[in-house]
Coordinates of C-alpha atoms and ligand atoms in Angstrom, one line a residue:
X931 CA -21.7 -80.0 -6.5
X932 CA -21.6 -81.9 -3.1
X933 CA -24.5 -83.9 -1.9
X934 CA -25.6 -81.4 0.5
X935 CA -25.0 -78.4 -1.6
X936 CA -27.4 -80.6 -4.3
X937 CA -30.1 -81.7 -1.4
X938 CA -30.6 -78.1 -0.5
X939 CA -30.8 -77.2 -4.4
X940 CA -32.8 -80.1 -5.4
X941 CA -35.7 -80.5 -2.8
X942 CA -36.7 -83.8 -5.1
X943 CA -33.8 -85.4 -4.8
X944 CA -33.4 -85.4 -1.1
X945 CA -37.2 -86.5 -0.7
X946 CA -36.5 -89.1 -3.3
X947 CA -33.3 -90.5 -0.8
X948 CA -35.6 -89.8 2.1
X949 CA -38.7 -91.8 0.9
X950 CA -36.3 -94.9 -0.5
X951 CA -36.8 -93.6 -4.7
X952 CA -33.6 -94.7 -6.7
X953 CA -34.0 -91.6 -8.4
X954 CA -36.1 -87.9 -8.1
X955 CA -38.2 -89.3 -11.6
X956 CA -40.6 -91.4 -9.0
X957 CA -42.1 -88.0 -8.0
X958 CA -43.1 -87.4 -12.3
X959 CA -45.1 -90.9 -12.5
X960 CA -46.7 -89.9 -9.1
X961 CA -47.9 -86.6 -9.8
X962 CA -49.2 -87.8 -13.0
X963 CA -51.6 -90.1 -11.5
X964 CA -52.1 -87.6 -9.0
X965 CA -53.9 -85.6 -12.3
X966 CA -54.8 -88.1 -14.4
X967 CA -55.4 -91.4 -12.4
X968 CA -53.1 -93.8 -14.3
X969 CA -53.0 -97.0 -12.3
X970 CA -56.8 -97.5 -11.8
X971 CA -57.7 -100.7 -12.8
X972 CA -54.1 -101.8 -14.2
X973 CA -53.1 -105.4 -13.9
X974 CA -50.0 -105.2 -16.7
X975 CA -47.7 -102.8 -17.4
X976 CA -45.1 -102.4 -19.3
X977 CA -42.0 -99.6 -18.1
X978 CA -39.7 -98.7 -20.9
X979 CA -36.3 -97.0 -20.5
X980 CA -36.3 -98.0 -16.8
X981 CA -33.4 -97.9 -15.0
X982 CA -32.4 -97.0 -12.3
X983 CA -35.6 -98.0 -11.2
X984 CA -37.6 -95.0 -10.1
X985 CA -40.6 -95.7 -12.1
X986 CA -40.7 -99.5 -11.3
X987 CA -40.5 -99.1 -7.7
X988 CA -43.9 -96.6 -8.3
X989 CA -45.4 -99.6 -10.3
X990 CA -44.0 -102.2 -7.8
X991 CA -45.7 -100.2 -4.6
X992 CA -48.7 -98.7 -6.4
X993 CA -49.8 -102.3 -7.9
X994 CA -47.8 -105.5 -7.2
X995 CA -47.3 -104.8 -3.2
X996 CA -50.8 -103.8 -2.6
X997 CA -52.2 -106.9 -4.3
X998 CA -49.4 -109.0 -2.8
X999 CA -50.4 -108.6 0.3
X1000 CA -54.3 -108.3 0.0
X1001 CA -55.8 -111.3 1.6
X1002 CA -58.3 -111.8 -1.3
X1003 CA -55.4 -111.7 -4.2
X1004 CA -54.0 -115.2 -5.6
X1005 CA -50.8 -115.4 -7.2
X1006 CA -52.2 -115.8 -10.4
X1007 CA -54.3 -112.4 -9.7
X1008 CA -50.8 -110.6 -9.0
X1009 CA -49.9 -107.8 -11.9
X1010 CA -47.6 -108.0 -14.0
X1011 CA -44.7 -105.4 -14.4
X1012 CA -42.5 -105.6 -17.1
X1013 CA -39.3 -103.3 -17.3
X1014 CA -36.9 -102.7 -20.3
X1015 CA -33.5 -100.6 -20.4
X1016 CA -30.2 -100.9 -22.3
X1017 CA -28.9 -100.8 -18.4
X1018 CA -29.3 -103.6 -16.5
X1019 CA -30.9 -102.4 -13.1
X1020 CA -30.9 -103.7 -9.4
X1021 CA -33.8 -106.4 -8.6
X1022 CA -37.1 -104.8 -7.7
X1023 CA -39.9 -107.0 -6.5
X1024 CA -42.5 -108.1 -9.0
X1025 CA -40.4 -106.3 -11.9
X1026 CA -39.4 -108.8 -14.3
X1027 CA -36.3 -107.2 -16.2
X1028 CA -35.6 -107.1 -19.9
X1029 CA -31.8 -105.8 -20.7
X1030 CA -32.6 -104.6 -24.3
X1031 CA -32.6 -101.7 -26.7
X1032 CA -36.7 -100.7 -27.0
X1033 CA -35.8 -99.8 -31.1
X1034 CA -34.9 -103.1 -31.5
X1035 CA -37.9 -105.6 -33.0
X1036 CA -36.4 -108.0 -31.0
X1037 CA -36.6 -106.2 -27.5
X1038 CA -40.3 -106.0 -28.5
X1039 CA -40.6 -109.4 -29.2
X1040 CA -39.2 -110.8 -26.2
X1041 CA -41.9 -108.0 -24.5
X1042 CA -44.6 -109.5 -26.1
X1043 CA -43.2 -113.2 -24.9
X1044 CA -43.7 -112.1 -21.4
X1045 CA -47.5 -111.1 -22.0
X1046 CA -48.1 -114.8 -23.2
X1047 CA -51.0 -113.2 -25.6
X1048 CA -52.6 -110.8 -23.1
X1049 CA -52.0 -106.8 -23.6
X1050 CA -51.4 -104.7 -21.3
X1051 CA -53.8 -102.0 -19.6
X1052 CA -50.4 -99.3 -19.6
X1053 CA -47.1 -98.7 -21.4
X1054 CA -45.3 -95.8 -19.9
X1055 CA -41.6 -94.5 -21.3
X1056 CA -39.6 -92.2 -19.6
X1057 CA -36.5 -92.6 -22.1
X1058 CA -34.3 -90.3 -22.6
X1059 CA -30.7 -90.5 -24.7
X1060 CA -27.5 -89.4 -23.6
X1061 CA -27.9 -85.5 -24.0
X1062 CA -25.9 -83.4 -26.1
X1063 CA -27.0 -79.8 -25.8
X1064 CA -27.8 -79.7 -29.5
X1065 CA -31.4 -79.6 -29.0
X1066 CA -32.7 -80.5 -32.3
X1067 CA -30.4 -83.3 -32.3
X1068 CA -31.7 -84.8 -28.9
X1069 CA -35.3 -83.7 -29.6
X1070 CA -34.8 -86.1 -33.0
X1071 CA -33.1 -88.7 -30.8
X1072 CA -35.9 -89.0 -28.1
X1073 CA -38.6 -88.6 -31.1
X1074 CA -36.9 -92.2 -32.2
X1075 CA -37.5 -93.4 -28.9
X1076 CA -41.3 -92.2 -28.7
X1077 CA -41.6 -94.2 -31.9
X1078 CA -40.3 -97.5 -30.6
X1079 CA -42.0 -97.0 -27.6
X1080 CA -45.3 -96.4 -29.8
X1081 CA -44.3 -99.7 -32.3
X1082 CA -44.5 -101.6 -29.0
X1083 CA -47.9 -100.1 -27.7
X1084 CA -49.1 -100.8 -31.5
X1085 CA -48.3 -104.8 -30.6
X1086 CA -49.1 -104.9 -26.6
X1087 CA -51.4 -102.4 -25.3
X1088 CA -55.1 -103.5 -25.0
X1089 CA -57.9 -100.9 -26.5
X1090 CA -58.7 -98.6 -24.0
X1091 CA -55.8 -98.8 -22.5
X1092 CA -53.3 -95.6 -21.9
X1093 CA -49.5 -94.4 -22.5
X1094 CA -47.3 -91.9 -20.9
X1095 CA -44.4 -91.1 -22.9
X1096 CA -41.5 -88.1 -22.4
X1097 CA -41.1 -85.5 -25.2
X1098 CA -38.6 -83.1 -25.6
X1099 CA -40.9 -80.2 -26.3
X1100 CA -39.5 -78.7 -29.5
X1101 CA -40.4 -77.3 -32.8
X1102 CA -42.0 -80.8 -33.8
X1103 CA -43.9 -81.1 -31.2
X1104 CA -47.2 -80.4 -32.9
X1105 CA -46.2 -83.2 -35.4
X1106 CA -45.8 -85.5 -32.0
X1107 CA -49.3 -84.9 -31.5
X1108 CA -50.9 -85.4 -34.7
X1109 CA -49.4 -88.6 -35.0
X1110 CA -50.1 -90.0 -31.1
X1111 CA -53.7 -88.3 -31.6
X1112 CA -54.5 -90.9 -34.6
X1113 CA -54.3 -94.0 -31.8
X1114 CA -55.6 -91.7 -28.8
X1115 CA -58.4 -89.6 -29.1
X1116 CA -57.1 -87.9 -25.9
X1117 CA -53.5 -86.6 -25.4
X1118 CA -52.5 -84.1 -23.1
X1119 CA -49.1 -82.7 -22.7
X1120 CA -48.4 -82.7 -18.9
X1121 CA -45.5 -81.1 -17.0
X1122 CA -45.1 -82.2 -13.6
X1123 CA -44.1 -80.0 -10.9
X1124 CA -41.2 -82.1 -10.0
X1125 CA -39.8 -81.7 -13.7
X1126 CA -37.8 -78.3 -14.0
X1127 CA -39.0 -75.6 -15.7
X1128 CA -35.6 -74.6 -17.1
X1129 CA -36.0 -78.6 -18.4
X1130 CA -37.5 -79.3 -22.0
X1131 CA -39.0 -82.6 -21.1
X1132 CA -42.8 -83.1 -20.6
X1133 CA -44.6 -86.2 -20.7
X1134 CA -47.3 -86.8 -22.8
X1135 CA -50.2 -88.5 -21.4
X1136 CA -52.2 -90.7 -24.2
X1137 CA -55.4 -91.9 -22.7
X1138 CA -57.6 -94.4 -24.5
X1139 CA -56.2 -96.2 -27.3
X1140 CA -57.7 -96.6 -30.1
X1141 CA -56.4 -97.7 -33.5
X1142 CA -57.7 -96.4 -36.7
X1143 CA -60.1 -99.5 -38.3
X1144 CA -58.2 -102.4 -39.9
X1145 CA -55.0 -100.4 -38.7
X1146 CA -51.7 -103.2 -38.8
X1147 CA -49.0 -102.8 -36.7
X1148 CA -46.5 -103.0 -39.8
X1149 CA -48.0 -99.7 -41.1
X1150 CA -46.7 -97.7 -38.6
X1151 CA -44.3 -95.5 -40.2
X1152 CA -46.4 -95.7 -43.2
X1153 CA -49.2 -94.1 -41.1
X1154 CA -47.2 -91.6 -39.3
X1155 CA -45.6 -89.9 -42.7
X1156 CA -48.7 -89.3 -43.7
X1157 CA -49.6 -87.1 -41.2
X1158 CA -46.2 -84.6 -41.8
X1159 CA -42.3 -84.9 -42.6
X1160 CA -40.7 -83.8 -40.0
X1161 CA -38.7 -81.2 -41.4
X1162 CA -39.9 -77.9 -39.2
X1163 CA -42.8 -76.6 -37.9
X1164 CA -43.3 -74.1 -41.3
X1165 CA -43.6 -76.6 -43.8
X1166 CA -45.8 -79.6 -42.2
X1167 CA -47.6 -81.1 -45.1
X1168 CA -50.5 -82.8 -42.7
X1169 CA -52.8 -84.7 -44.8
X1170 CA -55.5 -83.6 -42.7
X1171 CA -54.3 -79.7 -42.7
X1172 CA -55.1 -80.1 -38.6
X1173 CA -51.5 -77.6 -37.8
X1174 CA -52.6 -74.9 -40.5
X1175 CA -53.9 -71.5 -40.1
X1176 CA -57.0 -71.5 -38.5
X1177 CA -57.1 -75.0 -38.1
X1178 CA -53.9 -75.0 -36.3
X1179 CA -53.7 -77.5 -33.6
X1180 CA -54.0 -76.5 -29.8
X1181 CA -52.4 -78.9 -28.1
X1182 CA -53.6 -79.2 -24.2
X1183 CA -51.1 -78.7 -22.0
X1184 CA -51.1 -79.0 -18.0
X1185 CA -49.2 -78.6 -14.9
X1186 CA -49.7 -81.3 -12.5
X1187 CA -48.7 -81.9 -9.0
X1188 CA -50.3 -80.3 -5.8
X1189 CA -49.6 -76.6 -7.4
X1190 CA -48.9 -75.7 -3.3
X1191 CA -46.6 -78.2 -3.2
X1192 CA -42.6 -78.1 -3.6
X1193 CA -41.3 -76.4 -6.3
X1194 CA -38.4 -77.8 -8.2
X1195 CA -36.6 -74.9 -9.6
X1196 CA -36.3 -73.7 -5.8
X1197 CA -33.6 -74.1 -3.0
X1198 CA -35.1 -74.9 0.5
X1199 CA -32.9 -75.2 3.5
X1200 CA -31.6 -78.1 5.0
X1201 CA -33.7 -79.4 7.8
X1202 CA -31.6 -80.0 11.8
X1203 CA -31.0 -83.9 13.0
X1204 CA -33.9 -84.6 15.5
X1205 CA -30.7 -84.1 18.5
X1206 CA -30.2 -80.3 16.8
X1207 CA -26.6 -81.6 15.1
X1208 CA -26.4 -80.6 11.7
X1209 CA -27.7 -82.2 8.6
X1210 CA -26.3 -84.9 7.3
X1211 CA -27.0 -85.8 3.7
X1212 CA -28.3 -89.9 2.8
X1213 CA -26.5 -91.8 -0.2
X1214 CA -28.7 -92.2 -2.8
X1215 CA -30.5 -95.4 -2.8
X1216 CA -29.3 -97.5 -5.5
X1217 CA -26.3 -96.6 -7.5
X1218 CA -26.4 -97.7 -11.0
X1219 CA -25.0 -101.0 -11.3
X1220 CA -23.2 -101.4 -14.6
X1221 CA -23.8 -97.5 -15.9
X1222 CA -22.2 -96.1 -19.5
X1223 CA -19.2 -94.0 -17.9
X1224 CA -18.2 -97.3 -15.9
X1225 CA -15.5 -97.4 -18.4
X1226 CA -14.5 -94.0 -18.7
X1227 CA -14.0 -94.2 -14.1
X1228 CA -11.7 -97.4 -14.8
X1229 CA -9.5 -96.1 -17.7
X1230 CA -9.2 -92.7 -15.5
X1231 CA -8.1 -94.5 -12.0
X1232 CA -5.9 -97.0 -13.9
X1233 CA -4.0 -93.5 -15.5
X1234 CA -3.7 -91.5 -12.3
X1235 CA -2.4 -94.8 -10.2
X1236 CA 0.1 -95.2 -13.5
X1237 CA 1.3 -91.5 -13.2
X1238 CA 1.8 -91.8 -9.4
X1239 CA 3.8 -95.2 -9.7
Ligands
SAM783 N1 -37.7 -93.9 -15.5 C1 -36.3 -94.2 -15.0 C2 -36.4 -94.2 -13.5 O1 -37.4 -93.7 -13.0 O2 -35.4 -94.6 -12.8 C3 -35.3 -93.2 -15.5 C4 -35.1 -93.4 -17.0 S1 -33.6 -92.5 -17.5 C5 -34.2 -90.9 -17.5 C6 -33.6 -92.9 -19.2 C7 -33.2 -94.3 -19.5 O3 -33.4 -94.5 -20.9 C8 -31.7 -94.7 -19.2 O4 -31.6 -95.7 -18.2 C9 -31.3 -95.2 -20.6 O5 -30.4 -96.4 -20.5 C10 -32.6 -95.6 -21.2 N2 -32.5 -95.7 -22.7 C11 -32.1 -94.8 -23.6 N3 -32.2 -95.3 -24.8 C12 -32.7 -96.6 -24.7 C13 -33.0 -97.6 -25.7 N4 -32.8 -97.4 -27.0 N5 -33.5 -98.8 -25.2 C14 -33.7 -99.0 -23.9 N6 -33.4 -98.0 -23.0 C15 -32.9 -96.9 -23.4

């Protein structure tokens, strides 16, 4: 698919080349504060699974620019926005970059290093793994990532404080719930209307933490078994019976996103130069720097040049 044939399919994309986004994922964190106000009152952050970037730019001109350049901010008043990926991403300002794997305890470590013994007011986690199709296999996958992502918000996010994670929405998804509802007594599964609906991902949105009494991080997984194995949605055994028969968990799930605005899953034409001449379509904005099939473009050059010589 050309980048014109894609701008015209993918209204998001274009905007997100248009409006200076390294990818079409700023308009999800945007359109989740749009519903659910996530940056009010945040001074740390923490972005996991960030590059390209999309998400940290948000954070960067949401919170860091604004207070930058307020006259009544000092430097020590600026927030702070840490970002972690196994990619390392292009520089973003007032994004201090981790290169690290988030189910690593020493990625979360070197998180918590950066805090110097404050938390932070937001942890947000729009990982995903390499996708394979088999989607009980990449729902499990992206489940581990939700976990590490919720082991770090067990050592770094203040009470009160919130976390926005992506799910693949599957058959344990009401086991996903159960488990994020013991640390938030709200969660709400949100689907913004820049994510597609032909797309399993949602994001849930986990607003107020709050840790069961004397709860230690190093429980975790103890905790979380408790609540279900996650072996399919028929045979839960939940301690607390919360996903069976009349007790069955409803979880709260929204659209967000100005409902009138553009719709993702729709093809809008391509809009005339100012002069009339036809359209011509932008590069995207940052091109990953160092990204996994790097290797695989080398290895395939180096055999055509060897074929042609
Ligand atoms: N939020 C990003 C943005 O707006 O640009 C897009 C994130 S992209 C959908 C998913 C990212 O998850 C990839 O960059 C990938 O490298 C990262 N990822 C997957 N598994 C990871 C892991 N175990 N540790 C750190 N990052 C991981």
């Amino acid at each position: 698919m050309g980048k014109a044939s894609r701008d015209k399919r993918d209204i998001y994309y274009r905007k997100a080349k248009e409006e200076g986004w390294r990818a079409r994922s700023a308009f999800k964190l945007l359109q989740i504060d749009e519903e659910f106000n996530i940056f009010q009152g945040v001074k740390r952050v923490v972005d996991l699974c960030a590059a390209p970037g999309s998400w940290s730019q948000v954070l960067s001109r949401q919170l860091y620019l604004p207070a930058k350049y307020s006259a009544e901010s000092k430097e020590e008043d600026l927030p702070l926005i840490v970002a972690i990926d196994l990619q390392p991403m292009a520089p973003i300002e007032g994004v201090i970059q981790v290169q690290g794997d988030i189910t690593n305890a020493r990625t979360a470590e070197v998180v918590i290093r950066h805090f110097d013994g404050c938390k932070a007011d937001l942890v947000v986690c729009d990982g995903a793994p390499d996708v394979t199709g088999l989607h009980d296999m990449d729902e499990f996958v992206q489940s581990q990532l939700i976990l590490a992502g919720l082991t770090i918000v067990t050592h770094i996010l203040k009470e009160g404080g919130k976390f926005i994670a992506k799910i693949f929405r599957g058959k344990d998804t009401s086991l996903l719930y159960c488990q994020l509802k013991l640390f938030f007594p709200t969660v709400t599964f949100a689907k913004p209307k820049s994510s597609r609906n032909s797309s399993i991902e949602a994001f849930a949105v986990c607003e107020n933490y709050s840790p069961p009494e004397g709860f230690n991080p190093r429980d975790l997984h103890l905790l979380l078994e408790k609540v279900g194995s996650p072996s399919g949605g028929s045979d839960l055994d939940c301690s607390s019976g919360w996903l069976e028969g009349p007790n069955k968990v409803y979880i709260p799930f929204l659209a967000c996103g100005d409902l009138s605005g553009y719709d993702s899953d729709r093809s809008y034409p391509l809009p005339k130069e100012a002069d009339g001449s036809s359209y011509r379509s932008l590069d995207p904005i940052q091109p990953p720097i160092a990204p996994p099939y790097k290797r695989a473009i080398e290895l395939k050059k180096a055999s055509a040049q060897s074929f042609n010589s």
